[in-house]
Tab-separated table of N, CA, C and O in Angstrom:
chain	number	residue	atom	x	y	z
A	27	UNK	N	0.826	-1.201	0.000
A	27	UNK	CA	0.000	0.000	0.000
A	27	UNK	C	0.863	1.255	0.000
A	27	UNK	O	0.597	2.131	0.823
A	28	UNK	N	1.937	1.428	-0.904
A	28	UNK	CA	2.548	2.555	-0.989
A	28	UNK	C	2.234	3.484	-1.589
A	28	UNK	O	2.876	4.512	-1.375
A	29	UNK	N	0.850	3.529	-2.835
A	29	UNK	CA	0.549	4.098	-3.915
A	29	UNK	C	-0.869	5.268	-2.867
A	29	UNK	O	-1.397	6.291	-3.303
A	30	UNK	N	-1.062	4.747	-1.766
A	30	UNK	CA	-1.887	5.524	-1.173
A	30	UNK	C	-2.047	7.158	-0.792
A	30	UNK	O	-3.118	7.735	-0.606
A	31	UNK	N	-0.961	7.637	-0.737
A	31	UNK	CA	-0.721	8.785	-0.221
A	31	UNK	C	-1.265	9.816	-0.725
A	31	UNK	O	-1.520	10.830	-0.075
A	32	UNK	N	-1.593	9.596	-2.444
A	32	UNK	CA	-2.319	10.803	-2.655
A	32	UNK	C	-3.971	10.569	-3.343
A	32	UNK	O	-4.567	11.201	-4.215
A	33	UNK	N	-4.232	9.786	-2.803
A	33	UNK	CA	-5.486	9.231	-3.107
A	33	UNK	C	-6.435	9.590	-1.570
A	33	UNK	O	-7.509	9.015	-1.394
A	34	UNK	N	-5.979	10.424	-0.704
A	34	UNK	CA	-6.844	10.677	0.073
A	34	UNK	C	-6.516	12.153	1.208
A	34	UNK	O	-6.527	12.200	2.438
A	35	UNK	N	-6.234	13.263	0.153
A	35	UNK	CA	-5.743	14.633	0.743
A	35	UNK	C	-6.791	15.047	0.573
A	35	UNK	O	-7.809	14.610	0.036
A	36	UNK	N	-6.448	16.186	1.192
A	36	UNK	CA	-7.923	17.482	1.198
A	36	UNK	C	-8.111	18.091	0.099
A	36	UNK	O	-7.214	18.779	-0.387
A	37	UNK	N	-9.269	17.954	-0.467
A	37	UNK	CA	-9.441	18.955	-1.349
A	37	UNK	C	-9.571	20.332	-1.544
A	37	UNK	O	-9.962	20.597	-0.407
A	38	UNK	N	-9.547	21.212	-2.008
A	38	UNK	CA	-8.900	22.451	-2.003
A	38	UNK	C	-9.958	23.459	-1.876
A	38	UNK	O	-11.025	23.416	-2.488
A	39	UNK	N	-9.502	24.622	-0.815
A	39	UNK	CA	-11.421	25.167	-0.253
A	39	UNK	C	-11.511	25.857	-1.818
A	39	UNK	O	-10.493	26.124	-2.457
A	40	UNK	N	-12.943	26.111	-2.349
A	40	UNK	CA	-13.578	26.746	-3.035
A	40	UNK	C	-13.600	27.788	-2.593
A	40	UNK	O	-13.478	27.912	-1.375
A	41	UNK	N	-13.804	29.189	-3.626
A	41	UNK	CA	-14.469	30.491	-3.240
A	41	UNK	C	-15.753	30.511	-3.269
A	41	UNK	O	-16.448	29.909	-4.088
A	42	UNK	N	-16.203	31.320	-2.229
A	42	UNK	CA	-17.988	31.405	-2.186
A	42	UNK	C	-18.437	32.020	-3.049
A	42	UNK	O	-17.845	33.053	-3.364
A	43	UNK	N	-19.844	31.575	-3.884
A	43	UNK	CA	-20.105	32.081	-4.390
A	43	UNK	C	-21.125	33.375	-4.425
A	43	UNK	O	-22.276	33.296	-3.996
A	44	UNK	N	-20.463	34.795	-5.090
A	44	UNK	CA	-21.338	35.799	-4.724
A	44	UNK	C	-22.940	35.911	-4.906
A	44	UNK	O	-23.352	35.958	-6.065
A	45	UNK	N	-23.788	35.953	-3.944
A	45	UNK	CA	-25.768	35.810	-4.323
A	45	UNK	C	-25.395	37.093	-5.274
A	45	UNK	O	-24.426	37.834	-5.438
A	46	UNK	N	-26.979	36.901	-5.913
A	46	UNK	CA	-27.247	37.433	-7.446
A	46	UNK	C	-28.144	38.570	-6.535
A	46	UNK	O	-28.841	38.277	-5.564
A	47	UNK	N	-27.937	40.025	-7.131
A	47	UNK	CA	-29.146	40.882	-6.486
A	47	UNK	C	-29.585	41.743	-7.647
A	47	UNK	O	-29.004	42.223	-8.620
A	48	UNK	N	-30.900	41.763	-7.160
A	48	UNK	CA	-31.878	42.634	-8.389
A	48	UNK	C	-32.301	43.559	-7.813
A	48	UNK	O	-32.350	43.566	-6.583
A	49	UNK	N	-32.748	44.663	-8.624
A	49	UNK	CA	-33.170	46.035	-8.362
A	49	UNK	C	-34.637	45.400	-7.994
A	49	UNK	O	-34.879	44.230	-8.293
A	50	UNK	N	-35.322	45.983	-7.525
A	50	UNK	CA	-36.626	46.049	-7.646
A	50	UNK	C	-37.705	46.992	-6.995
A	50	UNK	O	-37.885	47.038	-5.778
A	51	UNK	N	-38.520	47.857	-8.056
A	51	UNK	CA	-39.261	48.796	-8.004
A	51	UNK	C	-39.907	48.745	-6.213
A	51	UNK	O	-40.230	47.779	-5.521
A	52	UNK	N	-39.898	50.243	-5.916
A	52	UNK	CA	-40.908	50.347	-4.384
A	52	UNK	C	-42.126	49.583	-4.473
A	52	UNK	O	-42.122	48.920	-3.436
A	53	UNK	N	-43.321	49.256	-5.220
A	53	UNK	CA	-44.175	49.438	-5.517
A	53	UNK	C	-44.009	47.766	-5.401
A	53	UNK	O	-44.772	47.261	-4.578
A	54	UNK	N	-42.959	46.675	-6.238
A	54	UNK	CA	-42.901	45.549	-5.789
A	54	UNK	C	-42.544	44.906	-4.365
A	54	UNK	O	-42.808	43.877	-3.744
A	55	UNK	N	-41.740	46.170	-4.173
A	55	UNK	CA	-41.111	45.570	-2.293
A	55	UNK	C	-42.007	45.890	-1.796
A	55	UNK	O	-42.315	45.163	-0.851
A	56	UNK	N	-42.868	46.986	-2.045
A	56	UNK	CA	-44.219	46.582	-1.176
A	56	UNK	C	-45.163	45.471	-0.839
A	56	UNK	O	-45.532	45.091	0.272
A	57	UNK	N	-45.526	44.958	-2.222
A	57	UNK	CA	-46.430	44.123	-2.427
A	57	UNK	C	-45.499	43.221	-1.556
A	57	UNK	O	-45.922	42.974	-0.427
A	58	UNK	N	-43.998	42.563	-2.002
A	58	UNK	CA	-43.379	41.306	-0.917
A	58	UNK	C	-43.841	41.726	0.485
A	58	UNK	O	-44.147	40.854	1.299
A	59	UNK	N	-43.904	43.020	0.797
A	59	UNK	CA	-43.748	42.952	2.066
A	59	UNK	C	-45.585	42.390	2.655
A	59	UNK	O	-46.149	41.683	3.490
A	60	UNK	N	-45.734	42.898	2.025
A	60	UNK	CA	-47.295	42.504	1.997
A	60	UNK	C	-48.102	41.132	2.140
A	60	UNK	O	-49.145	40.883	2.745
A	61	UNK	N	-47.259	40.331	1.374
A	61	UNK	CA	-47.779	39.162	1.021
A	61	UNK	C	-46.993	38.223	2.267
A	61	UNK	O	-47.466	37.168	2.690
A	62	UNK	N	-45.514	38.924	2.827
A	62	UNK	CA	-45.391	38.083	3.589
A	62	UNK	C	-45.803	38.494	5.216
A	62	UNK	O	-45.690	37.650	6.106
A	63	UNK	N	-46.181	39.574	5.431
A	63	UNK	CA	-47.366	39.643	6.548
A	63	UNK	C	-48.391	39.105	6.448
A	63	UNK	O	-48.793	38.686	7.534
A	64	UNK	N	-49.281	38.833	5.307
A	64	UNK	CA	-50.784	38.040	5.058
A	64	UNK	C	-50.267	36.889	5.499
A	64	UNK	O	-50.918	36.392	6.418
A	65	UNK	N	-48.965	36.072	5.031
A	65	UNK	CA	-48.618	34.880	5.635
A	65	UNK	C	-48.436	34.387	6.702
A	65	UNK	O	-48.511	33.218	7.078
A	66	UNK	N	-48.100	35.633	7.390
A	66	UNK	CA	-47.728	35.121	8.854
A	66	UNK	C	-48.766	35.283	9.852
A	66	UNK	O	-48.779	34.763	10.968
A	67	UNK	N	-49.948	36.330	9.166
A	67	UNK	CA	-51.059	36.642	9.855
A	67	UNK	C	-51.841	35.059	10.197
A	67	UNK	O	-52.159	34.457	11.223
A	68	UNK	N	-51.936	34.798	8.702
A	68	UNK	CA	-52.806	33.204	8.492
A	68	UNK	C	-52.109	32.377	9.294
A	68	UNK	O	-52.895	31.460	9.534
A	69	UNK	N	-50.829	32.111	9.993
A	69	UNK	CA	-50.191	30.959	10.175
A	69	UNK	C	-50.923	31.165	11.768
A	69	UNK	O	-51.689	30.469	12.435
A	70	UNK	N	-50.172	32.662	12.008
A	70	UNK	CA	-50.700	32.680	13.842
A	70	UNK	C	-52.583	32.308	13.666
A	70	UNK	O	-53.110	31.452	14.376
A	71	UNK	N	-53.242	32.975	12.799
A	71	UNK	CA	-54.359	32.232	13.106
A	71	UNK	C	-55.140	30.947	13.019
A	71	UNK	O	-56.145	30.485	13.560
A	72	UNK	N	-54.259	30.559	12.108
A	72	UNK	CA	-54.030	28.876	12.398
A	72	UNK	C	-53.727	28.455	13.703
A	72	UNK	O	-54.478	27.993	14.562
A	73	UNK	N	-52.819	28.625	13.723
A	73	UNK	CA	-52.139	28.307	15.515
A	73	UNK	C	-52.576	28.830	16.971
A	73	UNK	O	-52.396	28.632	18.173
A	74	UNK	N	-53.247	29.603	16.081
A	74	UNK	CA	-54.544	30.339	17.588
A	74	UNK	C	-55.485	28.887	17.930
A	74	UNK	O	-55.523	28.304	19.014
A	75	UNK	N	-56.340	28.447	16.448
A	75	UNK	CA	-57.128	27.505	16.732
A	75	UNK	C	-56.681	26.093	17.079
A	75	UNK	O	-57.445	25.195	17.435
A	76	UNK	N	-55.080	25.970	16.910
A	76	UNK	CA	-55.160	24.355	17.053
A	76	UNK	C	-55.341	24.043	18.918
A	76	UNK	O	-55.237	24.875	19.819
A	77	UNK	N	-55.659	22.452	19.037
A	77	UNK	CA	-55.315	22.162	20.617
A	77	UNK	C	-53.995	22.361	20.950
A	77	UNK	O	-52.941	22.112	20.366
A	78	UNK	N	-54.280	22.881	22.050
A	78	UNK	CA	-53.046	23.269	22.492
A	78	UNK	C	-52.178	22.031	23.284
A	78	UNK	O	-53.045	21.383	23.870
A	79	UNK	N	-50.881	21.438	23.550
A	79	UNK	CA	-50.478	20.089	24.083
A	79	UNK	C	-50.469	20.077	25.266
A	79	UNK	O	-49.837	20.917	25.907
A	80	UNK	N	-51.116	19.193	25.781
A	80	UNK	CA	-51.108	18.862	27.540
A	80	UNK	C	-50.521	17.956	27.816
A	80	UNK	O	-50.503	16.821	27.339
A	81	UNK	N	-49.740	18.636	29.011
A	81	UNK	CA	-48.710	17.713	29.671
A	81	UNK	C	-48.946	15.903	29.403
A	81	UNK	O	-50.101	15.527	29.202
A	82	UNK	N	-47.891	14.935	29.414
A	82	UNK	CA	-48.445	13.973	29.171
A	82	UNK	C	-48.381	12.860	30.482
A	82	UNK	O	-47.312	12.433	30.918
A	83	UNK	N	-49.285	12.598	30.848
A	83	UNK	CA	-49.336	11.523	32.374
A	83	UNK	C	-48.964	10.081	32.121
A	83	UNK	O	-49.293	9.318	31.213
A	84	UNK	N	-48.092	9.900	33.306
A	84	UNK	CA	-47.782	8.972	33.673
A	84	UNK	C	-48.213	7.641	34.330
A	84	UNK	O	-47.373	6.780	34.588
């Protein structure tokens, strides 16, 4: 097993890659902002109605 030595080094770090950014009009960052408050509104009122978990007995 002498042929081993380079059959199991580190491979070499990568550079990160830079995220992609887009302009986007006031009028659209509104609406995102919008749509993701309606989302979170619906979730808590989901979670208003479920049962809530009771302790579990022994």
């Amino acid at each position: 097993m002498a042929g081993t030595g380079d059959s199991f080094k580190k491979a070499p770090k990568r550079k990160p890659n830079k995220g992609k950014s887009i302009a986007v009009s006031p009028e659209m960052r509104q609406a995102y902002a919008d749509l993701i408050r309606q989302k979170a509104e619906k979730e808590e009122v989901y979670g208003r109605h479920l049962p809530q978990d009771e302790p579990r007995r022994r």
